[in-house]
Amino acid sequence: MTPDASEVPGGRTVRRGLFGAAIGFAWVAGLFVAGPLVGGFGVAAIAEGIIVRSPGWLSTLAVRLLGFAAIPTLVAGVVVAVVGATALVAIVWPSGSDGVAAVAVGSLVATGTLFFAGGVEIAVGTFVALVVAVVSPTAAARWLPAAVATDDSTGSDRRQFLSRLGTVSVLGLVSLGALRILFERLVEDRSDVRVGEPLESSVSPPGGDPAFDFEGMPAAITSPDAHYTVDIDVRPPPIDSETWTLDIEGAVGEPYSLSYDELLEHGESVEQPTTMVCISNQVGGDLIGTGHWSGVPLSALVGAAEPAETAVDVVTHAEDGYSEAIPIGLIEREDILIAYGLGERTLPAEHGFPARLLVPGRYGMKMTKWIDRIEVRTEDHEAYWEARGWDEEAVVNTLAYVRGAERDGDRVRVGGVAFGGLETGAEEIAAVEVSVDGGETWQEAELERQVAPHAWRRWRYGFDAPDRSEFEVLARAIERDGTVQTEERTDPRPGGSTGWHRTTVRPG
Ligand SMILES: Nc1nc2c(c(=O)[nH]1)N[C@H]1C(S)=C(S)[C@@H](COP(=O)(O)O)O[C@H]1N2
Ligand SMILES: [Mo]
């Protein structure tokens, strides 16, 4: 026989807590479902609000501890806090008073406040979103309470409560899921049709050497879907390419604006595969990719505005409040682009639609996405991450990462990628050396021919190993002037991680 709930100390408290948590969760789920109607998940907006309002040292600490997972972690934290708070309220809520009405009023006030603080516009969609975010927890409160209201619980009460909790959750989640899909459909039709649209003039990216395509190896050119993303916000800012303009202004003789079509049809467009790596990437980490980008040299765009003699910085400003500065002297480099395309299409929203900066050889943080304004300045500008303690120049530290391993009979092959922001253009990495004996001896790997001047080099190294299945592999790159990549391990902050990548592989 199972004990009655009444015999379990705190059984009622637990059920009340569960009831309250379910209501909090229903509210969060309602907000998530309504997200497409109000331009995003309300909980994400709370998390963003916390980041924006918290002092720089705190957000920096969070990023330091959690890397760029700080924001998703914060979102999860807000969800837990909401669910925990509603559980507590349910536990202390006086029996006998009308819980359903309280939930309706409470969720109405909370949702209204959230939308108001988030600057959501007054529209039919907002009203529908509000209804969903209120009905979801209210319905949960209406359908769950039977077992909670009674103080003298019995085993059947408890079972009834749990089976109700199950039924209501399943029915609720199914209907919320269906609503979410419906809302996404509705909004998709309104979203910018030019995101990810085929580019007319684009040529296909250079192909890699198939000999380097084996188990675990990345493609020579990363597809847009496979390219990592790192954002300060949880979602890309919605931008309408019809009304968007790129304004070039500040300390210039001839400020001007370009429309989206004018940018796409710019006569000096180029295509440029470029490796991008996030400054927060750990040695061997995944925040690295080589996109096939197209764009217009920044020098052409800024040059046409006739920058002042006294100009020092070119600042790119983005819709999400992000900014980055590069010294005016640097823009003479023809390879710094305002990119509008990735992989033969216009940019995907998450990679910066309609336009983003590309600064080859620098860390990704220099490459502002969702640009709407280029400002030439006569004073130094403090950029987003710089203000949070990261390196201003952000030149990529020479790196060699181990990626793949494969066995063919007695033969084992390991491989990976190498890259460095040495700013000399092509052929910056002269060699990659590999050790499979813990650093005792080093052998030179075979390098793939360079697919483009600013693209990583893939490498591979084969050796005979009939009697072993596990290998510790170490890799290090050699720069063009013979300098061996530093062995010293440093943290990503402030200037990017350094050190040799050491990892264990089990080739299959
Ligand atoms: N506007 C804006 N630009 C941004 C960021 C951002 O959060 N907002 N993140 C930067 C960082 S830290 C990196 S590593 C790259 C990542 O670009 P990707 O998401 O296209 O890979 O974008 C950079 N540009
Ligand atoms: Mo980054």
Coordinates of C-alpha atoms and ligand atoms in Angstrom, one line a residue:
M1 CA 0.0 0.0 0.0
T2 CA 1.2 3.5 -0.8
P3 CA 1.0 6.0 2.0
D4 CA -1.6 8.7 1.9
A5 CA -0.5 12.1 1.1
S6 CA -1.7 13.2 4.5
E7 CA 0.8 10.9 6.1
V8 CA 3.7 12.4 4.2
P9 CA 4.9 15.5 6.1
G10 CA 4.7 18.5 3.9
G11 CA 2.7 16.7 1.3
R12 CA 0.2 19.5 1.0
T13 CA 3.0 22.1 0.8
V14 CA 4.6 20.1 -2.0
R15 CA 1.4 19.9 -3.9
R16 CA 0.7 23.6 -3.5
G17 CA 4.3 24.3 -4.6
L18 CA 3.9 22.1 -7.7
F19 CA 0.6 23.8 -8.4
G20 CA 2.2 27.3 -8.2
A21 CA 5.2 26.2 -10.2
A22 CA 2.9 24.8 -12.9
I23 CA 1.1 28.2 -13.1
G24 CA 4.4 30.1 -13.3
F25 CA 5.5 27.7 -16.0
A26 CA 2.2 28.1 -17.9
W27 CA 2.8 31.9 -17.9
V28 CA 6.3 31.5 -19.2
A29 CA 5.1 29.0 -21.8
G30 CA 2.3 31.5 -22.8
L31 CA 4.9 34.3 -23.2
F32 CA 7.1 32.0 -25.3
V33 CA 4.1 31.0 -27.5
A34 CA 3.1 34.7 -28.0
G35 CA 6.7 35.7 -28.7
P36 CA 6.4 35.9 -32.5
L37 CA 3.5 38.4 -32.1
V38 CA 5.5 40.8 -30.0
G39 CA 8.9 40.5 -31.5
G40 CA 10.4 38.1 -29.0
F41 CA 10.2 35.9 -25.9
G42 CA 9.3 38.2 -22.9
V43 CA 11.6 36.3 -20.6
A44 CA 14.5 37.0 -23.0
A45 CA 13.6 40.6 -22.8
I46 CA 13.8 40.4 -18.9
A47 CA 17.3 38.8 -19.3
E48 CA 18.4 41.5 -21.7
G49 CA 17.1 44.2 -19.4
I50 CA 19.2 42.7 -16.6
I51 CA 22.3 42.6 -18.8
V52 CA 21.8 46.2 -19.9
R53 CA 21.2 47.5 -16.4
S54 CA 23.9 45.5 -14.7
P55 CA 27.3 47.2 -14.2
G56 CA 30.0 46.4 -16.7
W57 CA 32.0 44.4 -14.3
L58 CA 29.1 42.1 -13.6
S59 CA 28.2 41.3 -17.2
T60 CA 32.0 40.9 -17.8
L61 CA 32.2 38.5 -14.8
A62 CA 29.2 36.5 -16.2
V63 CA 30.8 36.3 -19.6
R64 CA 34.1 35.3 -18.0
L65 CA 32.5 32.5 -16.0
L66 CA 30.1 31.3 -18.6
G67 CA 31.6 32.4 -21.8
F68 CA 29.1 33.6 -24.4
A69 CA 26.5 31.1 -22.9
A70 CA 25.9 33.8 -20.3
I71 CA 22.7 35.1 -21.9
P72 CA 21.0 31.7 -22.5
T73 CA 22.0 30.8 -18.9
L74 CA 20.5 34.0 -17.7
V75 CA 17.2 33.3 -19.6
A76 CA 17.1 29.9 -17.9
G77 CA 17.7 31.6 -14.6
V78 CA 14.8 34.0 -15.1
V79 CA 12.5 31.1 -15.9
V80 CA 13.6 29.3 -12.7
A81 CA 13.1 32.4 -10.7
V82 CA 9.6 33.0 -12.1
V83 CA 8.6 29.4 -11.5
G84 CA 10.1 29.4 -8.0
A85 CA 8.4 32.7 -7.1
T86 CA 4.9 31.4 -8.2
A87 CA 5.5 28.2 -6.2
L88 CA 6.3 30.2 -3.1
V89 CA 3.2 32.4 -3.6
A90 CA 1.0 29.3 -4.0
I91 CA 2.4 27.8 -0.8
V92 CA 1.6 30.8 1.4
W93 CA -1.6 31.7 -0.4
P94 CA -4.6 31.7 2.1
S95 CA -6.9 28.7 1.5
G96 CA -10.4 29.6 0.6
S97 CA -9.7 32.7 -1.4
D98 CA -10.2 32.8 -5.2
G99 CA -7.0 31.6 -6.6
V100 CA -8.2 31.6 -10.3
A101 CA -9.1 35.3 -10.2
A102 CA -5.8 36.1 -8.5
V103 CA -3.9 34.3 -11.2
A104 CA -5.8 36.1 -14.0
V105 CA -5.2 39.5 -12.4
G106 CA -1.6 38.7 -11.5
S107 CA -0.7 37.5 -15.0
L108 CA -2.5 40.4 -16.6
V109 CA -0.5 42.9 -14.5
A110 CA 2.8 41.0 -15.0
T111 CA 2.4 40.6 -18.8
G112 CA 1.2 44.2 -19.2
T113 CA 4.1 45.6 -17.3
L114 CA 6.5 43.4 -19.3
F115 CA 5.1 44.5 -22.6
F116 CA 5.0 48.2 -21.5
A117 CA 8.6 48.1 -20.3
G118 CA 9.7 46.4 -23.5
G119 CA 8.1 49.1 -25.6
V120 CA 5.8 46.7 -27.4
E121 CA 3.6 48.5 -29.8
I122 CA -0.2 48.6 -29.4
A123 CA -1.5 46.3 -32.1
V124 CA -3.9 43.4 -32.6
G125 CA -0.9 41.0 -32.2
T126 CA 0.0 42.5 -28.9
F127 CA -3.6 42.1 -27.7
V128 CA -3.6 38.4 -28.8
A129 CA -0.2 37.9 -27.1
L130 CA -1.6 39.4 -23.9
V131 CA -4.6 37.1 -24.0
V132 CA -2.4 34.0 -24.5
A133 CA -0.1 35.0 -21.6
V134 CA -3.1 35.5 -19.3
V135 CA -5.3 32.6 -20.4
S136 CA -2.5 30.0 -20.2
P137 CA -1.8 30.4 -16.4
T138 CA -5.5 31.1 -15.6
A139 CA -6.6 27.9 -17.4
A140 CA -3.9 26.0 -15.5
A141 CA -5.2 27.5 -12.2
R142 CA -8.8 26.6 -13.2
W143 CA -8.1 23.0 -14.0
L144 CA -5.6 22.0 -11.5
P145 CA -7.0 23.1 -8.1
A146 CA -9.2 20.3 -6.9
A147 CA -6.6 18.5 -4.8
V148 CA -5.0 21.7 -3.5
A149 CA -8.0 23.3 -2.0
T150 CA -8.7 20.4 0.4
D151 CA -6.7 20.4 3.5
D152 CA -7.4 16.8 4.5
S153 CA -5.9 15.1 1.6
T154 CA -6.2 11.4 0.9
G155 CA -4.3 9.1 -1.3
S156 CA -7.0 9.4 -4.0
D157 CA -6.8 13.2 -3.8
R158 CA -3.2 13.0 -4.4
R159 CA -3.5 10.6 -7.3
Q160 CA -6.2 12.8 -8.7
F161 CA -4.0 15.8 -8.4
L162 CA -1.1 14.2 -10.1
S163 CA -3.1 12.7 -12.9
R164 CA -4.8 16.1 -13.4
L165 CA -1.4 17.8 -13.4
G166 CA -0.4 15.3 -16.1
T167 CA -3.5 15.7 -18.3
V168 CA -3.7 19.5 -18.0
S169 CA 0.1 19.8 -18.8
V170 CA -0.2 17.6 -21.9
L171 CA -3.3 19.2 -23.2
G172 CA -1.9 22.7 -22.4
L173 CA 1.5 22.0 -24.0
V174 CA -0.1 20.5 -27.2
S175 CA -2.4 23.5 -27.6
L176 CA 0.3 26.0 -26.8
G177 CA 2.6 24.2 -29.3
A178 CA 0.0 24.5 -32.0
L179 CA -0.6 28.2 -31.3
R180 CA 3.2 28.8 -31.5
I181 CA 3.4 27.2 -34.9
L182 CA 0.4 29.2 -36.0
F183 CA 1.9 32.5 -34.8
E184 CA 5.3 31.7 -36.4
R185 CA 3.5 31.2 -39.7
L186 CA 1.6 34.4 -39.4
V187 CA 4.8 36.4 -38.6
E188 CA 7.0 34.6 -41.1
D189 CA 4.9 36.0 -43.9
R190 CA 5.6 39.5 -42.6
S191 CA 9.3 39.0 -42.0
D192 CA 11.8 40.5 -44.5
V193 CA 11.6 38.4 -47.7
R194 CA 15.2 39.4 -48.6
V195 CA 16.9 37.6 -45.8
G196 CA 18.8 34.7 -47.3
E197 CA 17.6 35.5 -50.9
P198 CA 19.9 34.2 -53.7
L199 CA 22.4 36.7 -54.9
E200 CA 22.3 37.2 -58.6
S201 CA 25.9 37.6 -59.5
S202 CA 27.4 35.3 -56.9
V203 CA 29.9 32.6 -58.0
S204 CA 30.1 29.3 -56.0
P205 CA 32.7 29.2 -53.3
P206 CA 36.1 27.6 -53.9
G207 CA 36.1 23.9 -53.2
G208 CA 38.4 22.3 -50.7
D209 CA 40.6 19.2 -51.3
P210 CA 38.5 16.1 -50.7
A211 CA 41.6 14.4 -49.2
F212 CA 40.9 16.6 -46.2
D213 CA 37.3 15.7 -45.8
F214 CA 37.3 12.8 -43.3
E215 CA 35.6 11.9 -40.1
G216 CA 35.4 15.0 -37.8
M217 CA 36.9 17.4 -40.3
P218 CA 35.1 20.7 -41.0
A219 CA 34.3 21.6 -44.7
A220 CA 36.8 23.9 -46.3
I221 CA 34.0 26.5 -46.5
T222 CA 31.5 26.5 -43.7
S223 CA 27.9 26.6 -44.8
P224 CA 25.8 29.4 -43.4
D225 CA 23.8 27.0 -41.3
A226 CA 26.9 25.5 -39.8
H227 CA 28.6 28.9 -39.0
Y228 CA 28.6 29.7 -35.3
T229 CA 26.8 32.7 -33.9
V230 CA 27.5 34.9 -31.0
D231 CA 25.2 37.8 -30.0
I232 CA 24.8 40.1 -27.1
D233 CA 21.0 39.8 -27.4
V234 CA 19.0 36.6 -27.6
R235 CA 17.5 37.4 -31.0
P236 CA 18.6 39.3 -34.1
P237 CA 17.0 42.8 -34.3
P238 CA 14.2 42.8 -36.9
I239 CA 15.2 45.0 -39.8
D240 CA 13.1 46.0 -42.8
S241 CA 15.4 46.2 -45.9
E242 CA 12.8 48.5 -47.6
T243 CA 13.3 51.3 -45.1
W244 CA 16.8 50.4 -43.9
T245 CA 19.7 52.7 -45.0
L246 CA 23.4 52.7 -44.4
D247 CA 24.3 56.2 -43.3
I248 CA 27.9 57.3 -43.7
E249 CA 28.5 60.4 -41.6
G250 CA 30.5 62.1 -38.9
A251 CA 33.8 63.8 -39.7
V252 CA 33.3 63.6 -43.5
G253 CA 32.9 66.2 -46.2
E254 CA 30.1 64.5 -48.1
P255 CA 27.8 62.4 -45.8
Y256 CA 25.4 60.1 -47.7
S257 CA 23.1 57.2 -47.4
L258 CA 22.9 53.9 -49.3
S259 CA 19.7 51.9 -49.7
Y260 CA 19.8 48.1 -49.5
D261 CA 19.6 47.8 -53.3
E262 CA 22.4 50.3 -53.8
L263 CA 24.6 48.3 -51.5
L264 CA 23.8 45.0 -53.2
E265 CA 24.5 46.6 -56.6
H266 CA 27.6 48.4 -55.7
G267 CA 30.2 48.3 -58.5
E268 CA 33.1 47.4 -56.2
S269 CA 31.5 44.2 -54.8
V270 CA 33.8 41.3 -54.1
E271 CA 33.5 37.8 -52.7
Q272 CA 35.9 36.8 -50.0
P273 CA 36.0 33.6 -47.9
T274 CA 37.0 34.7 -44.5
T275 CA 37.7 32.8 -41.3
M276 CA 36.0 34.2 -38.2
V277 CA 36.7 33.1 -34.7
C278 CA 35.3 34.5 -31.5
I279 CA 37.7 36.0 -29.0
S280 CA 36.0 34.0 -26.3
N281 CA 36.8 30.7 -28.0
Q282 CA 38.7 28.3 -25.8
V283 CA 41.7 26.4 -27.4
G284 CA 40.1 23.8 -29.7
G285 CA 36.6 25.4 -29.3
D286 CA 33.8 25.5 -31.8
L287 CA 33.3 29.2 -32.2
I288 CA 35.2 29.3 -35.5
G289 CA 34.1 29.1 -39.1
T290 CA 35.0 30.2 -42.7
G291 CA 32.1 31.8 -44.5
H292 CA 32.0 32.6 -48.2
W293 CA 31.1 36.3 -47.8
S294 CA 30.3 39.0 -50.3
G295 CA 30.5 42.7 -49.8
V296 CA 31.9 46.1 -50.6
P297 CA 35.3 47.3 -49.4
L298 CA 34.8 49.7 -46.5
S299 CA 37.5 51.9 -48.0
A300 CA 35.3 52.6 -51.1
L301 CA 32.2 53.4 -48.9
V302 CA 34.0 55.7 -46.5
G303 CA 36.3 57.1 -49.2
A304 CA 33.2 58.4 -51.2
A305 CA 32.2 60.4 -48.1
E306 CA 35.6 62.2 -48.0
P307 CA 36.7 61.7 -44.4
A308 CA 38.4 64.6 -42.7
E309 CA 42.2 64.8 -42.4
T310 CA 41.8 64.7 -38.6
A311 CA 39.7 61.5 -38.6
V312 CA 41.0 58.7 -36.3
D313 CA 38.4 56.1 -36.0
V314 CA 35.7 54.5 -38.2
V315 CA 32.9 53.3 -36.0
T316 CA 30.2 50.9 -37.1
H317 CA 27.0 51.2 -35.2
A318 CA 24.4 48.4 -35.1
E319 CA 20.6 48.2 -34.5
D320 CA 21.1 46.2 -31.3
G321 CA 23.3 49.0 -29.7
Y322 CA 26.6 47.2 -30.5
S323 CA 29.5 49.2 -31.9
E324 CA 33.0 48.6 -32.9
A325 CA 35.8 51.0 -34.0
I326 CA 38.7 50.5 -36.3
P327 CA 41.5 53.0 -36.8
I328 CA 41.0 55.0 -40.0
G329 CA 44.5 53.9 -41.2
L330 CA 43.3 50.3 -41.3
I331 CA 40.5 50.9 -43.7
E332 CA 43.0 51.3 -46.6
R333 CA 43.0 47.6 -46.5
E334 CA 40.8 46.5 -49.4
D335 CA 39.8 43.3 -47.6
I336 CA 37.8 45.0 -44.9
L337 CA 34.3 44.7 -46.2
I338 CA 30.7 45.7 -45.5
A339 CA 29.3 42.3 -46.2
Y340 CA 25.8 41.7 -47.5
G341 CA 26.1 38.1 -48.6
L342 CA 27.0 34.7 -47.1
G343 CA 27.2 31.5 -49.2
E344 CA 25.7 33.0 -52.4
R345 CA 22.7 34.4 -50.6
T346 CA 21.9 37.7 -48.8
L347 CA 22.9 37.5 -45.1
P348 CA 20.8 35.3 -42.8
A349 CA 19.3 37.4 -39.9
E350 CA 21.6 35.8 -37.3
H351 CA 24.7 36.7 -39.3
G352 CA 23.8 40.4 -39.6
F353 CA 21.2 41.0 -42.2
P354 CA 21.2 43.5 -44.0
A355 CA 24.9 44.3 -43.6
R356 CA 27.8 43.5 -41.3
L357 CA 31.5 44.4 -41.1
L358 CA 34.3 41.9 -41.9
V359 CA 37.8 42.5 -40.6
P360 CA 39.9 39.6 -41.7
G361 CA 42.5 38.5 -39.2
R362 CA 40.7 40.1 -36.2
Y363 CA 38.4 38.3 -33.8
G364 CA 34.7 38.2 -34.6
M365 CA 33.9 40.9 -32.0
K366 CA 35.3 43.5 -34.5
M367 CA 32.8 42.4 -37.1
T368 CA 29.7 44.4 -36.3
K369 CA 26.4 42.8 -37.5
W370 CA 23.2 44.6 -38.3
I371 CA 25.0 47.8 -39.2
D372 CA 22.9 50.9 -39.9
R373 CA 25.5 53.7 -39.5
I374 CA 29.2 54.2 -40.2
E375 CA 30.6 57.2 -38.3
V376 CA 33.9 58.7 -39.0
R377 CA 35.3 60.2 -35.7
T378 CA 38.1 62.6 -34.7
E379 CA 38.2 61.0 -31.3
D380 CA 38.8 57.5 -30.0
H381 CA 35.6 55.5 -29.6
E382 CA 35.1 53.0 -26.9
A383 CA 33.5 49.9 -28.4
Y384 CA 31.0 47.5 -26.8
W385 CA 33.4 44.7 -25.7
E386 CA 36.4 47.1 -25.2
A387 CA 34.3 48.9 -22.6
R388 CA 33.9 45.5 -20.9
G389 CA 37.6 44.8 -20.7
W390 CA 38.4 42.9 -23.9
D391 CA 41.3 43.7 -26.2
E392 CA 40.7 46.6 -28.6
E393 CA 42.9 45.4 -31.5
A394 CA 41.7 41.8 -31.2
V395 CA 44.2 40.3 -33.7
V396 CA 43.6 36.6 -33.9
N397 CA 46.3 34.6 -32.0
T398 CA 47.9 31.9 -34.2
L399 CA 46.0 28.7 -33.6
A400 CA 46.0 25.0 -34.7
Y401 CA 43.0 22.9 -33.6
V402 CA 42.7 19.1 -33.8
R403 CA 39.4 18.2 -35.4
G404 CA 39.3 14.8 -37.1
A405 CA 40.7 11.3 -36.8
E406 CA 40.2 8.2 -39.0
R407 CA 41.6 4.7 -39.2
D408 CA 42.2 2.7 -42.4
G409 CA 43.7 -0.6 -41.5
D410 CA 47.0 0.0 -39.7
R411 CA 47.0 3.6 -40.8
V412 CA 45.7 6.4 -38.6
R413 CA 45.0 9.9 -39.9
V414 CA 44.4 13.0 -37.8
G415 CA 43.6 16.4 -39.0
G416 CA 42.4 19.9 -38.1
V417 CA 42.5 23.6 -39.0
A418 CA 45.1 26.3 -38.5
F419 CA 44.7 30.1 -38.7
G420 CA 46.3 33.3 -37.5
G421 CA 45.6 37.0 -37.8
L422 CA 49.1 37.9 -38.8
E423 CA 47.7 40.6 -41.2
T424 CA 50.2 39.8 -43.9
G425 CA 47.5 38.5 -46.2
A426 CA 47.9 35.2 -47.9
E427 CA 49.9 32.2 -46.7
E428 CA 50.3 33.3 -43.1
I429 CA 50.6 29.8 -41.7
A430 CA 53.8 28.2 -43.0
A431 CA 53.3 24.8 -41.4
V432 CA 51.5 22.7 -38.8
E433 CA 53.4 20.3 -36.6
V434 CA 51.8 17.3 -34.8
S435 CA 52.8 15.2 -31.9
V436 CA 51.2 11.9 -31.1
D437 CA 53.6 11.0 -28.2
G438 CA 52.6 13.8 -25.8
G439 CA 55.0 16.4 -27.2
E440 CA 58.2 14.2 -27.3
T441 CA 58.6 14.3 -31.0
W442 CA 56.9 16.5 -33.7
Q443 CA 56.1 15.8 -37.3
E444 CA 55.1 18.1 -40.0
A445 CA 51.5 17.8 -41.2
E446 CA 50.4 18.1 -44.8
L447 CA 48.6 21.5 -45.4
E448 CA 45.7 21.8 -47.8
R449 CA 46.4 24.5 -50.5
Q450 CA 44.9 27.8 -49.3
V451 CA 41.4 28.2 -50.6
A452 CA 41.4 32.0 -50.1
P453 CA 43.8 34.5 -48.5
H454 CA 41.8 34.9 -45.3
A455 CA 40.7 31.3 -45.0
W456 CA 42.0 28.8 -42.5
R457 CA 44.3 26.0 -43.6
R458 CA 43.2 22.5 -43.1
W459 CA 45.9 20.0 -42.2
R460 CA 46.3 16.2 -41.9
Y461 CA 48.9 13.8 -40.6
G462 CA 49.0 10.0 -41.2
F463 CA 51.0 7.4 -39.2
D464 CA 51.0 3.7 -38.7
A465 CA 49.5 2.4 -35.4
P466 CA 48.3 -1.2 -35.7
D467 CA 48.1 -1.8 -32.0
R468 CA 46.6 1.3 -30.4
S469 CA 43.1 2.7 -30.4
E470 CA 43.5 6.0 -28.4
F471 CA 45.9 8.8 -29.1
E472 CA 46.7 12.0 -27.5
V473 CA 47.3 14.5 -30.3
L474 CA 49.0 17.8 -30.0
A475 CA 49.1 20.4 -32.7
R476 CA 51.0 23.7 -33.2
A477 CA 51.2 26.1 -36.1
I478 CA 54.4 27.7 -37.4
E479 CA 54.1 31.2 -38.7
R480 CA 55.6 32.5 -41.9
D481 CA 58.7 33.9 -40.3
G482 CA 59.4 30.6 -38.5
T483 CA 57.8 31.6 -35.1
V484 CA 56.4 28.6 -33.4
Q485 CA 52.9 29.2 -32.0
T486 CA 53.2 29.9 -28.3
E487 CA 52.7 27.0 -25.9
E488 CA 51.6 29.2 -23.1
R489 CA 48.0 28.7 -22.1
T490 CA 46.1 31.9 -21.6
D491 CA 42.4 32.6 -21.0
P492 CA 40.2 34.1 -23.7
R493 CA 40.0 37.3 -21.7
P494 CA 41.2 39.8 -22.6
G495 CA 43.1 39.0 -25.8
G496 CA 41.9 35.6 -27.0
S497 CA 43.1 32.1 -25.8
T498 CA 46.6 30.9 -26.6
G499 CA 48.3 27.5 -26.2
W500 CA 48.7 24.3 -28.1
H501 CA 45.6 22.2 -28.6
R502 CA 45.9 18.8 -26.9
T503 CA 43.1 16.3 -27.2
T504 CA 42.5 12.5 -27.2
V505 CA 41.1 10.9 -30.3
R506 CA 39.8 7.4 -30.9
P507 CA 39.8 6.9 -34.7
G508 CA 37.0 4.6 -35.8
Ligands
LIG1 N1 25.6 44.0 -33.7 C1 26.4 43.0 -33.2 N2 27.4 42.6 -33.9 C2 28.2 41.5 -33.4 C3 27.9 40.9 -32.2 C4 26.7 41.3 -31.5 O1 26.3 40.8 -30.5 N3 26.0 42.4 -32.1 N4 28.7 39.8 -31.8 C5 30.0 39.9 -32.2 C6 30.8 38.7 -31.9 S1 31.4 38.6 -30.3 C7 31.2 37.8 -32.8 S2 32.2 36.5 -32.4 C8 30.7 37.8 -34.2 C9 29.9 36.6 -34.5 O2 29.4 36.7 -35.8 P1 28.4 35.5 -36.3 O3 27.3 35.4 -35.3 O4 28.0 35.9 -37.7 O5 29.3 34.3 -36.4 O6 29.8 38.9 -34.4 C10 30.1 40.1 -33.7 N5 29.3 41.2 -34.1
MO2 MO 33.0 37.0 -30.3

